[in-house]
Amino acid sequence: MGADTDDSEAPLHMDYEANVFPHSGGYGRYNRVVVLFSWFPNFAVTLNLLSDIFFTHIPESYHCTPDPELLPSAFLLSNFSRQGYLKVAIPWVNGSGLSHCELFKYPPNTSDFSGHVPRERVSCTRGWDYVHSAGLRTNFVTEWNLVCSDYWKIPLQHICFMMGWILGYILLGTLCDWLGRRRGFLLSISLSSVLGMAVCLSNSAVVFLLLRLSQGAMLAGVFLSSYIVRLELCDPPHRLMVAMISSFFAVFAELLLPGVAVLCRDWPILQAVVTLPLLLLLSYWCFGSVFPESPRWLLATAQIPQVKQSVQGFSTRNGVCRRDEIYPGETLLSEIDSVYGEDCRPSYHSVLELRQTRIIWKNCLILSFTLFIGTGIQYCFTRNLHSFSTNFYFSYFLRVITGALACVFICVTVDRFGRRGILLLSAIITGLSSLVLLALTQYLRGGLVLVLSVVGLLSSQALAMLSVFFACEVMPTVVRGGCLGLVMAAGCVGMAASSLMELQNNSGYFLHHVIFASFAVLSVLSIMLLPESKRKPLPDSLKDGENQRRPPLFLSRPDRVNLPLLCTRPPLSVYNPENYSRLVSATRKMLTKESLPYRISAPALSPLLSGSETQEPGE
């Protein structure tokens, strides 16, 4: 059969989970090794993503550098201490100390410094003095003095960085569906390494911004391709743990990053250090066996020669092939030929085909909405943490701890209660925590506000992580890269929403909180429309994705999704053409072998009736 993409002639399709995956060794030793090497890109991507927090962190204390030309000549002959000198030269702001953006300008001939003389307030003329308290001595802010009137460039840099991730998820996700997971990964890791080293040489804020935008796009491709590969190489019982262990790699990177920043001190050194893991991942070019192409994607796109080669490689490395037995892969390869034929041509798909679908498009939209809420509402909870401590490390490590607890929560509950049920629970807890904080913050004690903020932060992180995992499970293989890219792009829009608030000096924080709290409540209704992917194979074709149905929320039996109205008895015998094909192939293989496993020999005794010797004498 050919691989024409015309909808009127649907090509034959082989079930990868039932027919190919077991014969290639299942989730064997080699699959585990590949999954292990797919976790390291998540560590490297997290280091580069979260380094932006240290690059754009504004020091807790800074003020203008005093300008002697703004002071009277008599002041230069006076004897003042360092603190007294600052109080005379810089205005004092009640509640925040020395002014961040203004200096005093005295009349030229005055000699009175008590404050009774009229003084003019002017902007800083000689730069700023910073007190470094969050690891780095110099960063994006202190290098180009992005404070006061240039403060808006900091949230703009973060928005541009997220825009790069959005473009990368959309474009490189589609590229993974056209070129393959391995090629998309190698392209992304190569360009992200080059751009990461180029960021170290930035000589202006504009160059730094453009390079970070480009690197963010490539990092999105690295994360996306590695995430898809590790799930496509797993069987249903192992998919959740494999995905969550990769999240623990990200948590470990978050814990390690502050110490790395303290050791590096300067932002170019930190950028070089976080780029080093990306350079090490370039070794995947030379060792193709540690990050092979996904055989599931090859079969779904009908690349038959590549499928045969990939299946043989996986079965050999998994130890399936034995010399004293008939090679099981040959039976499988003959079945592939019988299903797809010799003139089969590859067929590729894109996310534009979602316009012709109903179930896939709906699932993609709902999971994009939940991920958008999970990432965007976290700003509402973390902002409450600053009222308890202004220390940078307090909110940073509290966020890391809640992320680790969210991973543990997903590992413990999702395989037991299902993806949809826990996603619904996370959305409910997130919405309730947000609504209580929004309505009753001024009536609650500080400790209760902290508890609600931590609970809301934990549930929102669980909502975000589970949305990504759920989307990767329910999207078909032929468009999994593009669909997951759209979902992840929606999550980056939610992350960029917090920077929009900072761009307006948090003037729209209340409206931001109200909108996301309302969205969290609305998502509870939309989650009910999702299917359940627990203990189910990954859908490969668009038809498989469209056949997913919404089960009832509470099942009487967890192993049954659709309960029939009438109990029907299965037929006594069912003809299975796949088993027949396997039997014919194995028989042909046995008959063509030179040395048969049995010997055909003549009987030792002559038959009872053998010609004239057995006739009676009278005849």
XYZ file of C-alpha atoms in Angstrom:
619
model
C 0.000 0.000 0.000
C 1.215 3.489 -0.688
C 1.433 6.203 1.873
C -0.795 8.719 0.162
C -2.099 11.417 2.407
C -5.476 11.603 0.710
C -8.236 11.253 3.279
C -10.367 9.182 0.947
C -7.855 6.354 0.976
C -6.674 5.698 4.509
C -3.372 3.742 4.452
C -2.961 0.515 6.322
C -1.693 0.943 9.837
C 0.213 -1.384 12.154
C -0.225 -1.066 15.893
C 3.210 -0.187 17.251
C 2.367 -0.905 20.879
C 0.993 -4.413 20.204
C 3.001 -5.606 17.196
C 6.365 -3.829 17.056
C 7.279 -2.752 20.583
C 7.226 -6.244 22.213
C 9.293 -7.809 19.386
C 11.979 -5.134 19.670
C 12.520 -5.944 23.346
C 9.864 -3.772 24.965
C 11.127 -1.458 27.670
C 14.383 -3.364 27.793
C 17.933 -2.563 28.742
C 18.697 -0.438 25.705
C 15.493 1.594 26.072
C 16.434 2.357 29.661
C 19.877 3.552 28.584
C 18.388 5.885 25.968
C 15.891 7.238 28.502
C 18.771 7.870 30.921
C 20.624 9.958 28.335
C 17.412 11.852 27.556
C 17.313 13.165 31.136
C 20.581 15.116 30.846
C 19.205 17.641 28.307
C 16.514 18.561 30.835
C 19.245 19.401 33.362
C 21.106 21.573 30.841
C 17.974 23.376 29.632
C 16.884 24.193 33.194
C 20.273 25.722 34.006
C 20.027 28.044 31.000
C 16.387 28.896 31.606
C 16.695 29.809 35.279
C 19.995 31.646 34.857
C 17.807 34.466 33.538
C 16.648 35.028 37.133
C 20.212 35.854 38.183
C 20.951 37.864 35.039
C 17.992 40.191 35.597
C 17.926 40.315 39.409
C 17.840 43.883 40.718
C 20.066 44.370 43.778
C 18.150 44.888 46.998
C 20.015 48.121 47.724
C 21.457 50.655 45.299
C 21.756 54.412 45.024
C 23.226 57.093 42.812
C 26.951 57.665 42.857
C 27.468 61.118 44.474
C 28.550 63.852 42.079
C 30.953 66.431 43.577
C 29.973 68.970 40.911
C 26.449 69.126 42.384
C 27.829 69.998 45.838
C 29.053 73.460 46.880
C 32.789 74.170 47.016
C 32.646 74.618 50.795
C 31.520 71.029 51.173
C 34.814 69.731 49.772
C 36.698 71.339 52.688
C 34.341 69.927 55.348
C 35.061 66.780 57.315
C 32.183 64.270 56.806
C 32.039 60.533 57.291
C 30.991 58.194 54.467
C 27.440 57.889 55.806
C 27.167 61.632 56.391
C 28.465 62.299 52.914
C 25.724 60.118 51.417
C 22.990 61.776 53.488
C 24.067 65.205 52.282
C 24.392 64.193 48.624
C 21.415 61.804 48.270
C 17.785 62.362 49.363
C 16.386 60.111 52.049
C 13.115 58.283 51.320
C 11.119 57.129 54.329
C 10.648 53.378 54.335
C 13.263 52.605 51.667
C 16.433 54.457 52.710
C 18.533 56.403 50.256
C 16.845 57.407 47.035
C 17.532 55.099 44.098
C 17.258 57.634 41.318
C 17.908 61.183 42.619
C 20.706 63.432 43.885
C 20.737 66.773 45.675
C 21.959 69.815 43.756
C 23.029 72.660 46.040
C 23.403 76.363 45.242
C 27.052 77.117 44.365
C 27.920 79.475 47.284
C 26.021 77.889 50.170
C 27.705 76.623 53.326
C 24.615 75.326 55.148
C 24.191 71.534 54.929
C 21.518 71.135 57.596
C 18.697 70.766 55.093
C 17.127 74.190 55.569
C 18.735 75.573 52.445
C 16.643 75.031 49.296
C 18.031 72.111 47.256
C 17.104 70.854 43.844
C 16.553 67.163 43.094
C 18.105 65.889 39.880
C 18.575 62.488 38.269
C 21.738 60.460 38.698
C 24.670 61.821 36.721
C 27.546 59.395 37.437
C 25.928 56.002 37.570
C 24.938 53.893 40.558
C 26.512 52.038 43.455
C 25.084 48.545 43.999
C 25.016 46.246 46.991
C 25.341 42.699 45.689
C 23.305 40.137 47.624
C 22.180 37.419 45.193
C 25.205 35.525 44.015
C 26.470 37.535 41.043
C 28.595 40.625 41.397
C 27.669 41.889 37.931
C 24.660 41.002 35.820
C 22.468 42.363 33.045
C 21.165 45.117 35.337
C 24.426 46.374 36.810
C 26.397 46.020 33.571
C 24.232 48.535 31.706
C 22.566 50.325 34.682
C 19.024 49.227 33.884
C 17.387 50.979 36.825
C 15.209 54.047 37.313
C 14.249 55.363 33.856
C 15.683 52.248 32.135
C 13.998 49.761 34.443
C 11.483 48.825 31.742
C 14.236 47.061 29.802
C 14.421 44.295 32.425
C 10.866 42.915 32.028
C 11.219 43.571 28.302
C 14.250 41.290 28.249
C 12.283 38.554 29.997
C 9.348 38.976 27.611
C 11.693 38.703 24.615
C 13.318 35.635 26.167
C 9.894 34.017 26.510
C 9.026 35.060 22.960
C 12.046 33.100 21.814
C 10.786 30.029 23.659
C 7.314 30.479 22.127
C 8.723 30.639 18.593
C 11.026 27.708 19.293
C 8.238 25.500 20.594
C 6.010 26.224 17.607
C 8.622 26.012 14.834
C 10.920 23.307 16.170
C 7.981 21.233 17.373
C 6.723 21.065 13.810
C 10.273 20.396 12.644
C 10.405 17.355 14.939
C 7.370 15.966 13.091
C 8.966 16.530 9.682
C 12.661 15.743 10.233
C 12.419 13.460 13.242
C 13.191 13.689 16.937
C 16.924 13.050 16.616
C 17.543 15.588 13.848
C 15.469 18.201 15.657
C 17.447 17.580 18.836
C 20.863 17.777 17.160
C 19.942 20.963 15.310
C 18.648 22.600 18.487
C 21.556 21.564 20.684
C 24.123 22.752 18.137
C 22.621 26.206 17.663
C 21.866 26.693 21.370
C 25.505 25.925 22.231
C 26.828 28.413 19.679
C 24.369 31.113 20.772
C 25.142 30.442 24.433
C 28.817 31.144 23.889
C 27.954 34.223 21.826
C 25.938 35.642 24.745
C 29.152 35.780 26.795
C 30.572 38.283 24.294
C 27.607 40.682 24.375
C 28.738 44.308 24.451
C 25.335 46.000 24.771
C 21.896 45.387 26.185
C 20.353 45.098 22.706
C 22.822 42.426 21.584
C 22.307 40.533 24.837
C 18.530 40.659 24.345
C 18.635 39.409 20.734
C 21.049 36.580 21.502
C 19.014 35.420 24.497
C 15.879 35.449 22.358
C 17.558 33.241 19.744
C 19.027 30.907 22.345
C 15.639 30.535 24.028
C 14.149 29.336 20.736
C 16.828 26.665 20.381
C 16.552 25.569 24.019
C 12.845 24.999 23.457
C 13.710 22.535 20.693
C 16.144 20.680 22.959
C 13.536 20.280 25.691
C 10.743 19.317 23.316
C 12.601 16.645 21.334
C 14.104 14.964 24.399
C 10.765 14.967 26.234
C 8.981 13.312 23.314
C 11.661 10.664 22.758
C 11.686 9.444 26.343
C 7.922 8.913 26.337
C 7.844 7.242 22.920
C 10.396 4.649 24.044
C 8.407 3.621 27.143
C 5.501 1.290 27.743
C 2.408 2.620 29.573
C 3.440 1.471 33.090
C 6.775 3.349 32.966
C 5.798 6.587 31.202
C 4.900 8.556 34.337
C 8.021 7.697 36.331
C 10.273 8.402 33.359
C 8.721 11.850 32.910
C 8.852 12.697 36.613
C 12.484 11.651 37.008
C 13.309 14.161 34.288
C 11.519 16.773 36.420
C 13.729 15.814 39.358
C 16.742 16.494 37.129
C 15.326 19.984 36.636
C 14.852 20.392 40.394
C 18.473 19.360 40.957
C 19.583 22.001 38.441
C 17.541 24.629 40.311
C 19.181 23.677 43.602
C 22.640 23.760 42.060
C 22.323 27.078 40.230
C 22.635 29.509 43.214
C 25.886 27.884 44.291
C 27.218 28.070 40.741
C 26.303 31.769 40.611
C 28.156 32.465 43.872
C 31.273 30.767 42.512
C 31.115 32.520 39.140
C 30.430 36.041 40.494
C 30.279 37.658 37.022
C 27.503 37.069 34.497
C 29.745 36.158 31.491
C 31.371 33.405 33.560
C 27.978 32.082 34.682
C 26.758 32.088 31.083
C 29.818 30.106 30.005
C 29.344 27.590 32.824
C 25.651 26.931 32.090
C 26.508 26.573 28.374
C 29.088 23.877 29.166
C 26.454 21.087 29.609
C 25.051 21.991 26.191
C 28.514 21.600 24.679
C 28.846 18.197 26.318
C 25.540 17.134 24.775
C 27.076 17.693 21.346
C 28.682 14.277 21.850
C 25.291 12.830 20.866
C 26.329 13.625 17.288
C 29.136 11.066 17.510
C 27.322 8.443 19.585
C 24.065 7.938 17.770
C 23.086 4.952 19.897
C 22.558 7.105 23.027
C 19.889 9.209 21.289
C 18.450 7.225 18.358
C 15.507 8.103 16.211
C 12.138 7.107 17.635
C 10.964 3.891 15.888
C 7.393 4.823 16.786
C 7.657 8.017 14.748
C 9.335 6.170 11.858
C 6.486 3.651 11.706
C 3.779 6.304 12.094
C 5.227 8.228 9.126
C 5.651 4.983 7.074
C 9.444 5.172 6.674
C 9.710 1.414 6.220
C 13.465 0.943 5.524
C 14.336 3.094 8.524
C 11.777 1.228 10.640
C 13.378 -2.122 9.823
C 16.852 -0.865 10.645
C 15.677 0.733 13.891
C 13.752 -2.362 15.018
C 16.742 -4.601 14.316
C 19.006 -2.281 16.306
C 16.662 -2.116 19.291
C 16.013 -5.878 19.340
C 19.737 -6.682 19.124
C 20.719 -4.242 21.895
C 17.832 -5.411 24.074
C 19.064 -9.017 23.795
C 16.030 -10.365 21.959
C 17.981 -12.057 19.147
C 19.378 -15.529 19.972
C 21.284 -17.765 17.589
C 19.631 -21.014 18.628
C 16.131 -19.687 17.947
C 14.303 -18.361 14.969
C 14.982 -14.616 14.896
C 11.685 -12.981 15.927
C 12.554 -9.777 14.137
C 12.377 -11.433 10.736
C 8.762 -12.385 11.352
C 8.050 -8.817 12.359
C 9.822 -7.396 9.306
C 7.838 -9.652 6.999
C 4.645 -8.490 8.677
C 5.657 -4.867 8.089
C 6.224 -5.653 4.400
C 2.874 -7.403 4.146
C 1.046 -4.452 5.730
C 2.769 -1.506 4.050
C 4.084 -3.079 0.840
C 7.291 -2.380 -1.023
C 6.214 0.876 -2.717
C 5.168 2.629 0.504
C 6.124 6.294 0.647
C 6.571 8.349 3.827
C 3.735 10.645 4.834
C 4.274 13.633 7.108
C 1.723 15.742 8.920
C 1.596 19.184 10.492
C -0.476 20.927 13.110
C -2.406 22.681 10.335
C -4.311 19.427 9.898
C -5.884 19.950 13.327
C -8.471 22.087 11.561
C -9.976 18.871 10.203
C -10.098 17.169 13.612
C -12.456 17.543 16.539
C -11.100 15.533 19.484
C -7.392 16.313 18.996
C -8.015 20.014 18.552
C -10.206 20.097 21.652
C -7.622 18.253 23.795
C -4.842 20.545 22.578
C -6.876 23.654 23.385
C -7.879 22.480 26.877
C -4.367 21.434 27.895
C -2.935 24.686 26.521
C -5.449 26.531 28.684
C -4.560 24.585 31.851
C -0.811 25.032 31.282
C -1.337 28.759 30.674
C -3.139 28.986 34.009
C -0.576 26.858 35.858
C 2.377 29.007 34.777
C 0.659 32.398 34.876
C -0.973 32.115 38.290
C 2.303 31.269 40.030
C 3.183 34.961 39.984
C 0.140 35.647 42.184
C 1.395 33.223 44.835
C 5.090 34.138 44.758
C 4.288 37.827 45.131
C 2.734 37.099 48.526
C 6.017 35.559 49.682
C 7.799 38.923 49.498
C 5.667 40.231 52.371
C 7.283 37.660 54.681
C 10.865 38.092 53.561
C 12.544 40.290 50.981
C 15.487 37.917 50.831
C 15.991 36.612 47.290
C 16.903 33.088 48.397
C 13.784 32.691 50.562
C 11.349 32.825 47.649
C 13.762 31.022 45.318
C 14.301 27.920 47.442
C 10.678 27.842 48.597
C 9.686 27.671 44.952
C 12.182 24.844 44.331
C 10.906 22.865 47.330
C 7.289 23.180 46.233
C 8.319 22.026 42.753
C 9.934 18.905 44.193
C 6.846 18.217 46.322
C 4.657 18.635 43.246
C 6.726 15.948 41.469
C 6.308 13.605 44.438
C 2.580 14.307 44.549
C 2.211 13.423 40.859
C 4.274 10.244 41.223
C 2.152 9.013 44.128
C -1.324 9.849 42.842
C -1.509 9.969 39.053
C -1.020 6.267 38.319
C -3.570 5.407 40.970
C -6.321 7.941 40.352
C -5.701 8.789 36.701
C -4.366 11.771 34.794
C -7.664 13.560 34.430
C -8.699 13.198 38.071
C -5.449 14.604 39.484
C -5.400 17.383 36.890
C -8.908 18.287 38.009
C -7.885 18.192 41.679
C -4.868 20.418 41.026
C -7.043 22.951 39.197
C -9.583 22.982 42.039
C -6.936 23.529 44.735
C -5.248 26.228 42.648
C -8.527 28.059 42.068
C -9.672 27.852 45.699
C -6.314 29.034 47.052
C -6.296 31.938 44.639
C -9.874 32.960 45.421
C -9.332 32.822 49.200
C -6.179 34.926 48.949
C -7.911 37.353 46.632
C -10.933 37.881 48.883
C -9.652 37.385 52.434
C -5.977 38.388 52.504
C -6.608 41.464 54.650
C -8.601 39.379 57.162
C -6.172 36.438 57.476
C -3.109 36.153 59.649
C 0.287 36.207 58.051
C 1.005 32.539 58.686
C -2.235 31.444 57.034
C -1.511 33.615 54.010
C 1.896 31.939 53.739
C 0.340 28.460 53.949
C -2.262 29.260 51.289
C 0.421 30.743 49.039
C 2.601 27.637 49.373
C -0.336 25.295 48.757
C -1.423 27.308 45.738
C 2.138 27.384 44.392
C 2.466 23.613 44.813
C -0.844 22.853 43.114
C -0.168 25.266 40.256
C 3.214 23.647 39.607
C 1.563 20.215 39.644
C -1.070 21.552 37.240
C 1.626 22.783 34.850
C 3.755 19.614 34.934
C 0.788 17.293 34.555
C -0.608 19.338 31.656
C 2.640 18.865 29.712
C 2.763 15.136 30.463
C -0.929 14.659 29.659
C -0.566 16.524 26.360
C 2.338 14.348 25.276
C 0.268 11.225 25.973
C -2.948 12.151 24.164
C -1.452 13.791 21.068
C -0.872 11.514 18.035
C 2.695 10.603 17.123
C 2.483 12.124 13.643
C 1.787 15.602 15.108
C 3.021 15.149 18.676
C 5.869 17.619 18.275
C 3.722 20.378 16.838
C 0.818 19.869 19.252
C 3.042 19.697 22.315
C 4.847 22.784 21.015
C 1.557 24.684 20.920
C 0.749 23.601 24.479
C 4.201 24.604 25.739
C 3.973 27.926 23.916
C 0.782 28.686 25.840
C 2.672 27.986 29.066
C 5.361 30.505 28.053
C 2.646 33.101 27.450
C 1.561 32.562 31.061
C 5.154 33.042 32.256
C 5.487 36.239 30.239
C 2.283 37.618 31.803
C 4.122 38.275 35.075
C 6.685 40.392 33.219
C 3.852 42.444 31.741
C 2.811 43.316 35.281
C 6.358 44.365 36.146
C 6.509 46.414 32.959
C 3.629 48.482 34.377
C 5.168 48.641 37.884
C 2.623 46.072 39.155
C -0.220 48.523 38.601
C -2.407 45.770 37.153
C -1.637 43.078 39.731
C -5.166 42.930 41.144
C -6.705 42.515 37.687
C -4.062 39.892 36.865
C -5.007 37.938 39.992
C -8.732 38.180 39.288
C -8.357 36.986 35.696
C -6.224 33.970 36.514
C -8.393 32.997 39.489
C -11.423 33.069 37.194
C -9.584 31.029 34.582
C -8.644 28.431 37.202
C -12.313 27.969 38.111
C -13.294 27.801 34.434
C -10.637 25.143 33.725
C -12.409 22.766 36.125
C -15.270 22.484 33.636
C -13.050 22.061 30.600
C -10.897 19.315 32.165
C -13.987 17.107 32.347
C -13.948 16.927 28.535
C -10.502 15.292 28.385
C -9.956 11.561 27.790
C -8.046 9.301 30.185
C -4.644 8.028 29.030
C -3.697 5.872 32.022
C -2.568 2.355 31.007
C -3.309 3.138 27.357
C -0.932 3.074 24.374
C 0.130 6.322 22.796
C -1.996 7.250 19.762
C 0.034 7.170 16.555
C -2.225 8.355 13.731
C -4.779 11.129 13.538
C -7.458 8.455 13.498
C -6.163 7.054 16.797
C -6.265 10.537 18.292
C -9.832 11.055 17.123
C -10.945 7.725 18.619
C -10.142 8.849 22.167
C -13.286 9.191 24.209
C -14.169 10.868 27.467
C -14.813 8.229 30.172
C -16.930 8.805 33.289
C -15.029 10.467 36.112
C -15.584 7.591 38.551
C -15.274 4.092 37.094
C -16.594 0.989 38.813
C -13.666 -0.956 37.389
C -10.408 0.860 36.688
C -9.490 -1.439 33.798
C -12.664 -0.680 31.856
C -13.464 2.648 30.246
C -16.615 1.911 28.218
C -19.225 -0.252 29.934
C -21.582 -1.973 27.459
C -25.335 -1.877 28.005
C -25.665 -5.614 27.409
C -23.093 -8.242 28.248
C -22.173 -9.993 24.998
C -20.343 -13.287 24.791
C -17.245 -13.240 22.568
C -17.222 -15.579 19.560
C -15.680 -18.993 19.972
C -12.989 -18.390 17.389
C -11.644 -15.165 15.986
C -9.545 -15.098 12.859
C -6.533 -12.877 13.334
C -4.654 -12.133 10.090
C -1.623 -10.898 12.009
C -1.223 -14.223 13.835
C -1.721 -16.072 10.544
C 0.954 -13.961 8.884
C 3.319 -14.621 11.768
C 2.678 -18.385 11.495
C 3.289 -18.420 7.745
C 6.514 -16.427 8.102
C 7.840 -18.674 10.867
C 6.963 -21.823 8.891
C 8.680 -20.537 5.769
C 11.762 -19.675 7.820
C 11.857 -23.160 9.341
C 11.437 -24.984 6.027
C 14.189 -22.980 4.332
C 16.759 -23.766 7.017
C 19.478 -26.212 5.981
C 19.638 -27.977 9.330
C 16.180 -28.872 10.605
C 15.621 -29.198 14.341
C 14.208 -32.725 13.803
C 15.214 -35.815 11.764
C 12.908 -37.778 9.425
C 13.904 -41.462 9.508
C 12.411 -44.669 8.100
C 10.497 -46.911 10.510
C 12.442 -49.793 12.013
C 9.633 -52.344 11.414
C 7.934 -53.062 8.130
C 4.272 -52.195 7.868
C 1.685 -54.804 8.672
C 0.400 -54.868 5.114
C 3.234 -54.774 2.587
C 2.501 -56.409 -0.687
C 2.367 -60.190 -1.247
C 4.043 -61.123 2.065
C 0.925 -60.176 3.943
C -1.482 -62.230 1.811
C -3.034 -65.365 3.224
C -1.872 -68.796 1.829
C -5.153 -69.657 0.257
C -5.219 -66.693 -2.042
